[in-house]
Amino acid sequence: VRELAALIDLVVIGLGPLGRSLSTEVKAWMRHCTRPVLAAPLTISAFQHALLAYDGSPKSKEALFVAAYLGERWRTRLTVITVNDPGHGDEAELKYVGQYLELHELAADLVRVSGHAPEQILKAVTDRGCDVLLMGSYTYSPLVEVVRGTAVNWLLRDTPVSVLVCR
């Protein structure tokens, strides 16, 4: 899959019912895949309202680029969430997002919350009626993520909507 991904624009994987987990093999190729990965649960997404989980990392900046594209080309409504997780986040993140979207003449709801990031993101997906979640890929090394856990795995396991993971 990783080799073929170099020839295409998007990799799509299916996800089983809630409570699923990704195999070690899938996690490994997602980590090194050179293209965005759309992880789709059993529900269909019309991409009408996207929630962008933004933390200022280079990978979340790519997700911002994709969100702007969806807003411009598909008229997808955008909501951007940043989570004030211990050790992460400041007001500059939302300011950057606001300026970037303004440059592209796009409006978005900018939301800043505190708490455990994956829980807050899932809550926002449900509360705001989003049908797709955009986010950056894995940030830390696999060893660090084993110790800390990873928002990507948590969200892929528990989200009721499609997730577009940007590299």
mmCIF file of C-alpha atoms in Angstrom:
data_model
loop_
_atom_site.group_PDB
_atom_site.id
_atom_site.type_symbol
_atom_site.label_atom_id
_atom_site.label_comp_id
_atom_site.label_asym_id
_atom_site.label_seq_id
_atom_site.Cartn_x
_atom_site.Cartn_y
_atom_site.Cartn_z
ATOM 1 C CA VAL A 1 0.000 0.000 0.000
ATOM 2 C CA ARG A 2 2.796 2.395 0.907
ATOM 3 C CA GLU A 3 4.472 1.917 -2.489
ATOM 4 C CA LEU A 4 1.225 2.374 -4.410
ATOM 5 C CA ALA A 5 0.369 5.477 -2.356
ATOM 6 C CA ALA A 6 3.156 7.337 -4.136
ATOM 7 C CA LEU A 7 1.094 7.083 -7.325
ATOM 8 C CA ILE A 8 -2.204 8.421 -5.964
ATOM 9 C CA ASP A 9 -3.542 11.483 -4.149
ATOM 10 C CA LEU A 10 -5.447 9.830 -1.315
ATOM 11 C CA VAL A 11 -5.442 6.475 0.483
ATOM 12 C CA VAL A 12 -8.809 5.286 1.808
ATOM 13 C CA ILE A 13 -9.137 2.618 4.488
ATOM 14 C CA GLY A 14 -12.308 1.214 5.966
ATOM 15 C CA LEU A 15 -12.854 1.073 9.701
ATOM 16 C CA GLY A 16 -15.056 -1.433 11.457
ATOM 17 C CA PRO A 17 -17.620 -0.671 14.151
ATOM 18 C CA LEU A 18 -16.820 1.442 17.209
ATOM 19 C CA GLY A 19 -14.372 -0.198 19.566
ATOM 20 C CA ARG A 20 -12.067 -1.195 16.733
ATOM 21 C CA SER A 21 -8.332 -0.832 16.811
ATOM 22 C CA LEU A 22 -5.781 -0.478 14.054
ATOM 23 C CA SER A 23 -3.276 -3.228 13.511
ATOM 24 C CA THR A 24 0.387 -2.533 14.099
ATOM 25 C CA GLU A 25 0.968 -2.935 10.370
ATOM 26 C CA VAL A 26 -1.655 -0.305 9.457
ATOM 27 C CA LYS A 27 -0.274 2.111 12.049
ATOM 28 C CA ALA A 28 3.220 1.632 10.613
ATOM 29 C CA TRP A 29 2.273 2.359 7.021
ATOM 30 C CA MET A 30 0.077 5.300 8.075
ATOM 31 C CA ARG A 31 3.081 6.759 9.849
ATOM 32 C CA HIS A 32 5.191 6.582 6.681
ATOM 33 C CA CYS A 33 2.537 7.046 4.000
ATOM 34 C CA THR A 34 3.334 10.033 1.776
ATOM 35 C CA ARG A 35 -0.340 10.811 1.084
ATOM 36 C CA PRO A 36 -3.320 11.774 3.232
ATOM 37 C CA VAL A 37 -5.300 8.813 4.567
ATOM 38 C CA LEU A 38 -9.090 8.891 4.758
ATOM 39 C CA ALA A 39 -10.231 6.461 7.445
ATOM 40 C CA ALA A 40 -13.912 5.826 6.867
ATOM 41 C CA PRO A 41 -16.200 4.105 9.370
ATOM 42 C CA LEU A 42 -19.371 2.362 8.253
ATOM 43 C CA THR A 43 -21.162 5.723 7.865
ATOM 44 C CA ILE A 44 -21.006 7.854 4.731
ATOM 45 C CA SER A 45 -19.746 11.435 4.912
ATOM 46 C CA ALA A 46 -20.966 14.193 2.605
ATOM 47 C CA PHE A 47 -18.106 16.472 3.734
ATOM 48 C CA GLN A 48 -20.594 19.221 4.570
ATOM 49 C CA HIS A 49 -19.138 20.241 7.944
ATOM 50 C CA ALA A 50 -15.486 19.567 8.755
ATOM 51 C CA LEU A 51 -13.843 19.831 12.156
ATOM 52 C CA LEU A 52 -10.128 20.603 11.923
ATOM 53 C CA ALA A 53 -8.135 19.546 14.996
ATOM 54 C CA TYR A 54 -5.256 22.023 14.926
ATOM 55 C CA ASP A 55 -2.209 22.059 17.205
ATOM 56 C CA GLY A 56 0.259 24.153 15.209
ATOM 57 C CA SER A 57 2.403 21.189 14.138
ATOM 58 C CA PRO A 58 3.583 20.944 10.521
ATOM 59 C CA LYS A 59 1.200 18.038 9.968
ATOM 60 C CA SER A 60 -1.775 19.983 11.293
ATOM 61 C CA LYS A 61 -0.766 22.845 8.980
ATOM 62 C CA GLU A 62 -1.170 20.422 6.077
ATOM 63 C CA ALA A 63 -4.618 19.556 7.442
ATOM 64 C CA LEU A 64 -5.370 23.309 7.488
ATOM 65 C CA PHE A 65 -4.404 23.465 3.806
ATOM 66 C CA VAL A 66 -6.792 20.575 3.058
ATOM 67 C CA ALA A 67 -9.547 22.229 5.109
ATOM 68 C CA ALA A 68 -9.136 25.436 3.094
ATOM 69 C CA TYR A 69 -9.325 23.419 -0.111
ATOM 70 C CA LEU A 70 -12.549 21.730 1.041
ATOM 71 C CA GLY A 71 -13.980 25.114 2.004
ATOM 72 C CA GLU A 72 -13.115 26.691 -1.330
ATOM 73 C CA ARG A 73 -13.909 23.835 -3.720
ATOM 74 C CA TRP A 74 -16.622 21.873 -1.940
ATOM 75 C CA ARG A 75 -18.122 24.698 0.143
ATOM 76 C CA THR A 76 -17.545 22.613 3.255
ATOM 77 C CA ARG A 77 -18.426 24.453 6.453
ATOM 78 C CA LEU A 78 -15.363 24.665 8.710
ATOM 79 C CA THR A 79 -14.894 24.532 12.453
ATOM 80 C CA VAL A 80 -11.366 24.642 13.891
ATOM 81 C CA ILE A 81 -10.622 23.383 17.392
ATOM 82 C CA THR A 82 -7.477 23.804 19.418
ATOM 83 C CA VAL A 83 -7.227 22.102 22.766
ATOM 84 C CA ASN A 84 -5.329 23.622 25.653
ATOM 85 C CA ASP A 85 -3.808 20.298 26.644
ATOM 86 C CA PRO A 86 -1.068 20.480 29.306
ATOM 87 C CA GLY A 87 2.149 21.410 27.533
ATOM 88 C CA HIS A 88 0.428 22.299 24.260
ATOM 89 C CA GLY A 89 -1.223 25.270 22.650
ATOM 90 C CA ASP A 90 -1.378 28.987 22.822
ATOM 91 C CA GLU A 91 -3.471 31.761 21.291
ATOM 92 C CA ALA A 92 -1.044 32.134 18.364
ATOM 93 C CA GLU A 93 -2.381 28.875 16.888
ATOM 94 C CA LEU A 94 -5.922 30.180 16.391
ATOM 95 C CA LYS A 95 -4.615 33.543 15.224
ATOM 96 C CA TYR A 96 -2.552 31.812 12.518
ATOM 97 C CA VAL A 97 -5.565 29.729 11.426
ATOM 98 C CA GLY A 98 -7.794 32.803 11.322
ATOM 99 C CA GLN A 99 -5.299 34.720 9.191
ATOM 100 C CA TYR A 100 -4.768 31.775 6.830
ATOM 101 C CA LEU A 101 -8.494 31.265 6.287
ATOM 102 C CA GLU A 102 -9.084 35.004 5.918
ATOM 103 C CA LEU A 103 -6.429 35.084 3.198
ATOM 104 C CA HIS A 104 -8.493 32.438 1.378
ATOM 105 C CA GLU A 105 -11.722 34.373 2.057
ATOM 106 C CA LEU A 106 -13.139 31.572 4.177
ATOM 107 C CA ALA A 107 -15.127 31.812 7.372
ATOM 108 C CA ALA A 108 -14.783 29.270 10.163
ATOM 109 C CA ASP A 109 -15.866 28.828 13.741
ATOM 110 C CA LEU A 110 -12.674 28.988 15.822
ATOM 111 C CA VAL A 111 -12.979 27.094 19.098
ATOM 112 C CA ARG A 112 -10.496 26.847 21.949
ATOM 113 C CA VAL A 113 -11.190 24.396 24.753
ATOM 114 C CA SER A 114 -9.275 22.878 27.650
ATOM 115 C CA GLY A 115 -8.937 19.261 28.639
ATOM 116 C CA HIS A 116 -7.858 15.937 27.209
ATOM 117 C CA ALA A 117 -7.505 16.566 23.456
ATOM 118 C CA PRO A 118 -9.106 13.402 22.011
ATOM 119 C CA GLU A 119 -12.120 13.654 24.323
ATOM 120 C CA GLN A 120 -12.623 17.346 23.528
ATOM 121 C CA ILE A 121 -12.295 16.722 19.781
ATOM 122 C CA LEU A 122 -14.849 13.883 19.845
ATOM 123 C CA LYS A 123 -17.193 16.040 21.906
ATOM 124 C CA ALA A 124 -16.899 18.856 19.349
ATOM 125 C CA VAL A 125 -17.588 16.450 16.453
ATOM 126 C CA THR A 126 -20.829 15.395 18.121
ATOM 127 C CA ASP A 127 -21.919 18.762 19.572
ATOM 128 C CA ARG A 128 -21.332 20.660 16.315
ATOM 129 C CA GLY A 129 -22.729 18.016 13.977
ATOM 130 C CA CYS A 130 -19.528 17.559 11.973
ATOM 131 C CA ASP A 131 -19.401 14.785 9.395
ATOM 132 C CA VAL A 132 -15.631 14.657 8.866
ATOM 133 C CA LEU A 133 -12.595 15.202 11.087
ATOM 134 C CA LEU A 134 -9.337 16.593 9.674
ATOM 135 C CA MET A 135 -6.094 16.229 11.581
ATOM 136 C CA GLY A 136 -2.347 15.824 11.284
ATOM 137 C CA SER A 137 -0.702 12.429 11.455
ATOM 138 C CA TYR A 138 1.569 10.967 14.107
ATOM 139 C CA THR A 139 3.898 13.534 15.668
ATOM 140 C CA TYR A 140 6.152 11.604 18.010
ATOM 141 C CA SER A 141 8.308 8.522 17.612
ATOM 142 C CA PRO A 142 6.569 5.164 18.113
ATOM 143 C CA LEU A 143 8.376 4.661 21.435
ATOM 144 C CA VAL A 144 7.171 7.987 22.845
ATOM 145 C CA GLU A 145 3.650 7.268 21.633
ATOM 146 C CA VAL A 146 3.598 3.888 23.381
ATOM 147 C CA VAL A 147 4.325 5.698 26.653
ATOM 148 C CA ARG A 148 2.183 8.808 26.072
ATOM 149 C CA GLY A 149 -0.526 7.378 23.871
ATOM 150 C CA THR A 150 -1.550 9.058 20.631
ATOM 151 C CA ALA A 151 -4.533 11.192 19.718
ATOM 152 C CA VAL A 152 -4.553 9.730 16.203
ATOM 153 C CA ASN A 153 -5.149 6.172 17.440
ATOM 154 C CA TRP A 154 -7.693 7.291 20.028
ATOM 155 C CA LEU A 155 -9.686 9.281 17.469
ATOM 156 C CA LEU A 156 -9.548 6.613 14.773
ATOM 157 C CA ARG A 157 -10.787 4.073 17.296
ATOM 158 C CA ASP A 158 -13.656 6.136 18.733
ATOM 159 C CA THR A 159 -14.867 8.607 16.125
ATOM 160 C CA PRO A 160 -18.281 8.134 14.538
ATOM 161 C CA VAL A 161 -17.258 10.087 11.396
ATOM 162 C CA SER A 162 -14.653 9.806 8.650
ATOM 163 C CA VAL A 163 -11.176 11.020 9.588
ATOM 164 C CA LEU A 164 -8.791 12.553 7.069
ATOM 165 C CA VAL A 165 -5.272 12.133 8.473
ATOM 166 C CA CYS A 166 -2.772 14.434 6.773
ATOM 167 C CA ARG A 167 0.915 13.640 6.518
#
